[in-house]
Every structure is written in structure tokens, then in C-alpha cells.
mmCIF file with all atom_site columns, C-alpha atoms in Angstrom:
data_model
loop_
_atom_site.group_PDB
_atom_site.id
_atom_site.type_symbol
_atom_site.label_atom_id
_atom_site.label_alt_id
_atom_site.label_comp_id
_atom_site.label_asym_id
_atom_site.label_entity_id
_atom_site.label_seq_id
_atom_site.pdbx_PDB_ins_code
_atom_site.Cartn_x
_atom_site.Cartn_y
_atom_site.Cartn_z
_atom_site.occupancy
_atom_site.B_iso_or_equiv
_atom_site.pdbx_formal_charge
_atom_site.auth_seq_id
_atom_site.auth_comp_id
_atom_site.auth_asym_id
_atom_site.auth_atom_id
_atom_site.pdbx_PDB_model_num
ATOM 1   C CA . UNK G 1 1   ? 13.863 17.692  -49.335 1.00 0.00 ? 1   UNK G CA 1
ATOM 2   C CA . UNK G 1 2   ? 14.349 13.981  -48.715 1.00 0.00 ? 2   UNK G CA 1
ATOM 3   C CA . UNK G 1 3   ? 12.605 11.193  -50.609 1.00 0.00 ? 3   UNK G CA 1
ATOM 4   C CA . UNK G 1 4   ? 12.312 7.635   -49.361 1.00 0.00 ? 4   UNK G CA 1
ATOM 5   C CA . UNK G 1 5   ? 11.244 4.896   -51.761 1.00 0.00 ? 5   UNK G CA 1
ATOM 6   C CA . UNK G 1 6   ? 10.526 1.408   -50.453 1.00 0.00 ? 6   UNK G CA 1
ATOM 7   C CA . UNK G 1 7   ? 10.458 -1.752  -52.540 1.00 0.00 ? 7   UNK G CA 1
ATOM 8   C CA . UNK G 1 8   ? 10.531 -5.502  -52.125 1.00 0.00 ? 8   UNK G CA 1
ATOM 9   C CA . UNK G 1 9   ? 7.136  -6.215  -50.639 1.00 0.00 ? 9   UNK G CA 1
ATOM 10  C CA . UNK G 1 10  ? 4.805  -8.893  -51.903 1.00 0.00 ? 10  UNK G CA 1
ATOM 11  C CA . UNK G 1 11  ? 2.920  -12.080 -51.133 1.00 0.00 ? 11  UNK G CA 1
ATOM 12  C CA . UNK G 1 12  ? 4.870  -14.842 -49.417 1.00 0.00 ? 12  UNK G CA 1
ATOM 13  C CA . UNK G 1 13  ? 3.969  -18.108 -47.744 1.00 0.00 ? 13  UNK G CA 1
ATOM 14  C CA . UNK G 1 14  ? 4.486  -18.633 -44.011 1.00 0.00 ? 14  UNK G CA 1
ATOM 15  C CA . UNK G 1 15  ? 8.129  -19.392 -43.171 1.00 0.00 ? 15  UNK G CA 1
ATOM 16  C CA . UNK G 1 16  ? 9.182  -17.626 -46.364 1.00 0.00 ? 16  UNK G CA 1
ATOM 17  C CA . UNK G 1 17  ? 11.561 -14.677 -46.736 1.00 0.00 ? 17  UNK G CA 1
ATOM 18  C CA . UNK G 1 18  ? 11.530 -11.212 -48.231 1.00 0.00 ? 18  UNK G CA 1
ATOM 19  C CA . UNK G 1 19  ? 14.025 -8.370  -48.366 1.00 0.00 ? 19  UNK G CA 1
ATOM 20  C CA . UNK G 1 20  ? 12.760 -4.814  -48.284 1.00 0.00 ? 20  UNK G CA 1
ATOM 21  C CA . UNK G 1 21  ? 14.784 -1.877  -49.562 1.00 0.00 ? 21  UNK G CA 1
ATOM 22  C CA . UNK G 1 22  ? 14.490 1.831   -48.852 1.00 0.00 ? 22  UNK G CA 1
ATOM 23  C CA . UNK G 1 23  ? 16.373 4.168   -51.164 1.00 0.00 ? 23  UNK G CA 1
ATOM 24  C CA . UNK G 1 24  ? 16.960 7.644   -49.774 1.00 0.00 ? 24  UNK G CA 1
ATOM 25  C CA . UNK G 1 25  ? 17.663 10.672  -51.932 1.00 0.00 ? 25  UNK G CA 1
ATOM 26  C CA . UNK G 1 26  ? 17.828 14.420  -51.516 1.00 0.00 ? 26  UNK G CA 1
ATOM 27  C CA . UNK G 1 27  ? 19.592 16.667  -49.051 1.00 0.00 ? 27  UNK G CA 1
ATOM 28  C CA . UNK G 1 28  ? 20.300 14.410  -46.099 1.00 0.00 ? 28  UNK G CA 1
ATOM 29  C CA . UNK G 1 29  ? 22.023 16.091  -43.205 1.00 0.00 ? 29  UNK G CA 1
ATOM 30  C CA . UNK G 1 30  ? 22.441 14.747  -39.698 1.00 0.00 ? 30  UNK G CA 1
ATOM 31  C CA . UNK G 1 31  ? 20.444 11.523  -39.410 1.00 0.00 ? 31  UNK G CA 1
ATOM 32  C CA . UNK G 1 32  ? 19.249 10.759  -35.914 1.00 0.00 ? 32  UNK G CA 1
ATOM 33  C CA . UNK G 1 33  ? 17.352 7.601   -36.789 1.00 0.00 ? 33  UNK G CA 1
ATOM 34  C CA . UNK G 1 34  ? 16.584 5.488   -39.808 1.00 0.00 ? 34  UNK G CA 1
ATOM 35  C CA . UNK G 1 35  ? 14.442 2.426   -39.649 1.00 0.00 ? 35  UNK G CA 1
ATOM 36  C CA . UNK G 1 36  ? 11.407 0.353   -40.515 1.00 0.00 ? 36  UNK G CA 1
ATOM 37  C CA . UNK G 1 37  ? 7.914  0.585   -39.132 1.00 0.00 ? 37  UNK G CA 1
ATOM 38  C CA . UNK G 1 38  ? 4.770  -1.315  -40.045 1.00 0.00 ? 38  UNK G CA 1
ATOM 39  C CA . UNK G 1 39  ? 1.041  -0.865  -39.829 1.00 0.00 ? 39  UNK G CA 1
ATOM 40  C CA . UNK G 1 40  ? -1.512 -3.637  -40.031 1.00 0.00 ? 40  UNK G CA 1
ATOM 41  C CA . UNK G 1 41  ? -5.187 -2.910  -40.797 1.00 0.00 ? 41  UNK G CA 1
ATOM 42  C CA . UNK G 1 42  ? -6.951 -1.516  -37.751 1.00 0.00 ? 42  UNK G CA 1
ATOM 43  C CA . UNK G 1 43  ? -3.727 -1.185  -35.775 1.00 0.00 ? 43  UNK G CA 1
ATOM 44  C CA . UNK G 1 44  ? -1.328 1.617   -34.985 1.00 0.00 ? 44  UNK G CA 1
ATOM 45  C CA . UNK G 1 45  ? 1.993  1.979   -36.736 1.00 0.00 ? 45  UNK G CA 1
ATOM 46  C CA . UNK G 1 46  ? 4.718  0.197   -34.795 1.00 0.00 ? 46  UNK G CA 1
ATOM 47  C CA . UNK G 1 47  ? 8.474  -0.030  -34.754 1.00 0.00 ? 47  UNK G CA 1
ATOM 48  C CA . UNK G 1 48  ? 10.011 -3.037  -36.500 1.00 0.00 ? 48  UNK G CA 1
ATOM 49  C CA . UNK G 1 49  ? 13.725 -2.241  -36.514 1.00 0.00 ? 49  UNK G CA 1
ATOM 50  C CA . UNK G 1 50  ? 15.787 0.899   -36.494 1.00 0.00 ? 50  UNK G CA 1
ATOM 51  C CA . UNK G 1 51  ? 19.310 2.304   -36.418 1.00 0.00 ? 51  UNK G CA 1
ATOM 52  C CA . UNK G 1 52  ? 20.163 5.061   -33.977 1.00 0.00 ? 52  UNK G CA 1
ATOM 53  C CA . UNK G 1 53  ? 22.549 7.858   -34.894 1.00 0.00 ? 53  UNK G CA 1
ATOM 54  C CA . UNK G 1 54  ? 25.293 5.844   -33.221 1.00 0.00 ? 54  UNK G CA 1
ATOM 55  C CA . UNK G 1 55  ? 24.582 2.868   -35.434 1.00 0.00 ? 55  UNK G CA 1
ATOM 56  C CA . UNK G 1 56  ? 22.934 0.710   -32.803 1.00 0.00 ? 56  UNK G CA 1
ATOM 57  C CA . UNK G 1 57  ? 20.159 -1.531  -34.094 1.00 0.00 ? 57  UNK G CA 1
ATOM 58  C CA . UNK G 1 58  ? 16.959 -1.973  -32.129 1.00 0.00 ? 58  UNK G CA 1
ATOM 59  C CA . UNK G 1 59  ? 14.304 -4.584  -32.901 1.00 0.00 ? 59  UNK G CA 1
ATOM 60  C CA . UNK G 1 60  ? 10.751 -5.166  -31.830 1.00 0.00 ? 60  UNK G CA 1
ATOM 61  C CA . UNK G 1 61  ? 10.517 -8.261  -29.633 1.00 0.00 ? 61  UNK G CA 1
ATOM 62  C CA . UNK G 1 62  ? 8.175  -9.864  -32.152 1.00 0.00 ? 62  UNK G CA 1
ATOM 63  C CA . UNK G 1 63  ? 10.819 -9.879  -34.904 1.00 0.00 ? 63  UNK G CA 1
ATOM 64  C CA . UNK G 1 64  ? 14.031 -10.532 -32.970 1.00 0.00 ? 64  UNK G CA 1
ATOM 65  C CA . UNK G 1 65  ? 15.939 -13.440 -34.424 1.00 0.00 ? 65  UNK G CA 1
ATOM 66  C CA . UNK G 1 66  ? 13.917 -13.371 -37.654 1.00 0.00 ? 66  UNK G CA 1
ATOM 67  C CA . UNK G 1 67  ? 14.490 -9.893  -39.118 1.00 0.00 ? 67  UNK G CA 1
ATOM 68  C CA . UNK G 1 68  ? 17.781 -8.121  -39.775 1.00 0.00 ? 68  UNK G CA 1
ATOM 69  C CA . UNK G 1 69  ? 18.201 -4.431  -40.525 1.00 0.00 ? 69  UNK G CA 1
ATOM 70  C CA . UNK G 1 70  ? 21.211 -3.310  -42.532 1.00 0.00 ? 70  UNK G CA 1
ATOM 71  C CA . UNK G 1 71  ? 22.329 -0.410  -44.657 1.00 0.00 ? 71  UNK G CA 1
ATOM 72  C CA . UNK G 1 72  ? 24.613 0.487   -47.545 1.00 0.00 ? 72  UNK G CA 1
ATOM 73  C CA . UNK G 1 73  ? 25.821 4.028   -46.917 1.00 0.00 ? 73  UNK G CA 1
ATOM 74  C CA . UNK G 1 74  ? 27.390 4.295   -50.370 1.00 0.00 ? 74  UNK G CA 1
ATOM 75  C CA . UNK G 1 75  ? 23.973 3.672   -51.936 1.00 0.00 ? 75  UNK G CA 1
ATOM 76  C CA . UNK G 1 76  ? 21.970 5.558   -49.272 1.00 0.00 ? 76  UNK G CA 1
ATOM 77  C CA . UNK G 1 77  ? 19.860 2.427   -48.965 1.00 0.00 ? 77  UNK G CA 1
ATOM 78  C CA . UNK G 1 78  ? 18.350 0.729   -45.941 1.00 0.00 ? 78  UNK G CA 1
ATOM 79  C CA . UNK G 1 79  ? 17.375 -2.935  -45.972 1.00 0.00 ? 79  UNK G CA 1
ATOM 80  C CA . UNK G 1 80  ? 15.202 -5.256  -43.935 1.00 0.00 ? 80  UNK G CA 1
ATOM 81  C CA . UNK G 1 81  ? 15.810 -8.967  -44.358 1.00 0.00 ? 81  UNK G CA 1
ATOM 82  C CA . UNK G 1 82  ? 12.752 -10.832 -43.137 1.00 0.00 ? 82  UNK G CA 1
ATOM 83  C CA . UNK G 1 83  ? 12.981 -14.576 -42.555 1.00 0.00 ? 83  UNK G CA 1
ATOM 84  C CA . UNK G 1 84  ? 10.560 -17.110 -41.079 1.00 0.00 ? 84  UNK G CA 1
ATOM 85  C CA . UNK G 1 85  ? 7.667  -14.838 -41.890 1.00 0.00 ? 85  UNK G CA 1
ATOM 86  C CA . UNK G 1 86  ? 4.392  -15.333 -40.059 1.00 0.00 ? 86  UNK G CA 1
ATOM 87  C CA . UNK G 1 87  ? 0.841  -14.321 -40.981 1.00 0.00 ? 87  UNK G CA 1
ATOM 88  C CA . UNK G 1 88  ? 0.967  -11.740 -38.181 1.00 0.00 ? 88  UNK G CA 1
ATOM 89  C CA . UNK G 1 89  ? 3.800  -9.984  -40.032 1.00 0.00 ? 89  UNK G CA 1
ATOM 90  C CA . UNK G 1 90  ? 1.272  -8.957  -42.686 1.00 0.00 ? 90  UNK G CA 1
ATOM 91  C CA . UNK G 1 91  ? 1.274  -5.165  -42.854 1.00 0.00 ? 91  UNK G CA 1
ATOM 92  C CA . UNK G 1 92  ? 2.319  -2.129  -44.829 1.00 0.00 ? 92  UNK G CA 1
ATOM 93  C CA . UNK G 1 93  ? 5.994  -1.525  -44.110 1.00 0.00 ? 93  UNK G CA 1
ATOM 94  C CA . UNK G 1 94  ? 7.307  2.028   -44.012 1.00 0.00 ? 94  UNK G CA 1
ATOM 95  C CA . UNK G 1 95  ? 10.793 3.471   -44.048 1.00 0.00 ? 95  UNK G CA 1
ATOM 96  C CA . UNK G 1 96  ? 11.384 6.373   -41.654 1.00 0.00 ? 96  UNK G CA 1
ATOM 97  C CA . UNK G 1 97  ? 14.241 8.861   -41.501 1.00 0.00 ? 97  UNK G CA 1
ATOM 98  C CA . UNK G 1 98  ? 14.558 11.375  -38.701 1.00 0.00 ? 98  UNK G CA 1
ATOM 99  C CA . UNK G 1 99  ? 17.019 14.189  -39.208 1.00 0.00 ? 99  UNK G CA 1
ATOM 100 C CA . UNK G 1 100 ? 17.854 17.214  -37.103 1.00 0.00 ? 100 UNK G CA 1
ATOM 101 C CA . UNK G 1 101 ? 15.226 19.104  -39.102 1.00 0.00 ? 101 UNK G CA 1
ATOM 102 C CA . UNK G 1 102 ? 12.232 16.809  -39.503 1.00 0.00 ? 102 UNK G CA 1
ATOM 103 C CA . UNK G 1 103 ? 10.919 13.272  -39.972 1.00 0.00 ? 103 UNK G CA 1
ATOM 104 C CA . UNK G 1 104 ? 10.383 11.697  -43.367 1.00 0.00 ? 104 UNK G CA 1
ATOM 105 C CA . UNK G 1 105 ? 8.299  8.650   -44.321 1.00 0.00 ? 105 UNK G CA 1
ATOM 106 C CA . UNK G 1 106 ? 8.242  6.568   -47.444 1.00 0.00 ? 106 UNK G CA 1
ATOM 107 C CA . UNK G 1 107 ? 5.040  5.601   -49.204 1.00 0.00 ? 107 UNK G CA 1
ATOM 108 C CA . UNK G 1 108 ? 5.103  2.070   -47.842 1.00 0.00 ? 108 UNK G CA 1
ATOM 109 C CA . UNK G 1 109 ? 5.306  -1.400  -49.328 1.00 0.00 ? 109 UNK G CA 1
ATOM 110 C CA . UNK G 1 110 ? 2.791  -4.145  -48.611 1.00 0.00 ? 110 UNK G CA 1
ATOM 111 C CA . UNK G 1 111 ? 3.876  -7.466  -47.159 1.00 0.00 ? 111 UNK G CA 1
ATOM 112 C CA . UNK G 1 112 ? 1.289  -10.235 -47.074 1.00 0.00 ? 112 UNK G CA 1
ATOM 113 C CA . UNK G 1 113 ? 2.081  -13.573 -45.458 1.00 0.00 ? 113 UNK G CA 1
ATOM 114 C CA . UNK G 1 114 ? -0.474 -16.191 -46.393 1.00 0.00 ? 114 UNK G CA 1
ATOM 115 C CA . UNK G 1 115 ? -0.741 -19.740 -47.652 1.00 0.00 ? 115 UNK G CA 1
#
């Protein structure tokens, strides 16, 4: 079983920054994808940024140049550095891990961008 625990969300003013963390624990075998998704009220969950199994990072067009995904393999932790935040970035942010067996989701962390 794999557990994903996100942290780092909160309330921030427009143009501010936040860094989200996702700590993974448990029996992690082949990882096909690990990344960040978000879901705003009344909208579907969408990709924010993700690493493929080959280590290639992919970003949603709406966050390119503002968000950076990174990871610390020694700590089994995934990060999302979010800069120049906009009100439209307000959402619950979820960590996702897809292995050869199944897909796991964290419980989510809320990011609210407002003045």
C-alpha cells in the first residue's frame, strides 16, 4: 500500500509563492508517473505538472514558466514550486502516483489566491 501526504497549501496574495510537498511512503515499485493535479470548485480535476517514468516533466500551458515540479528521491518527496500565483490557480491540489499496479491519490491541499 502506498500513502501520499500533501502539505504546503494555504492562502496567498496574487503574485505570491507557495511550495507544495508530497511525501510518499509504503511499498513503491515501478513508478510510471508522479505529479500534481488540481480541482477547482465546479470543475474537473486537471493536470498541473507531472514526471513521466523517464523523468520528463510536463506542464499545463496555464502554469508554464510559473510552476516548477521537482523531486527528492532520497526522501520520496515530490515538490511543486508555485510562483506568480493568480486567483485562477485557486484549487485543491492533489498528488498522484501511478505504478504498474494501480493509481494512488493524496488527500489534497487547498491553495487559495486572493487579496
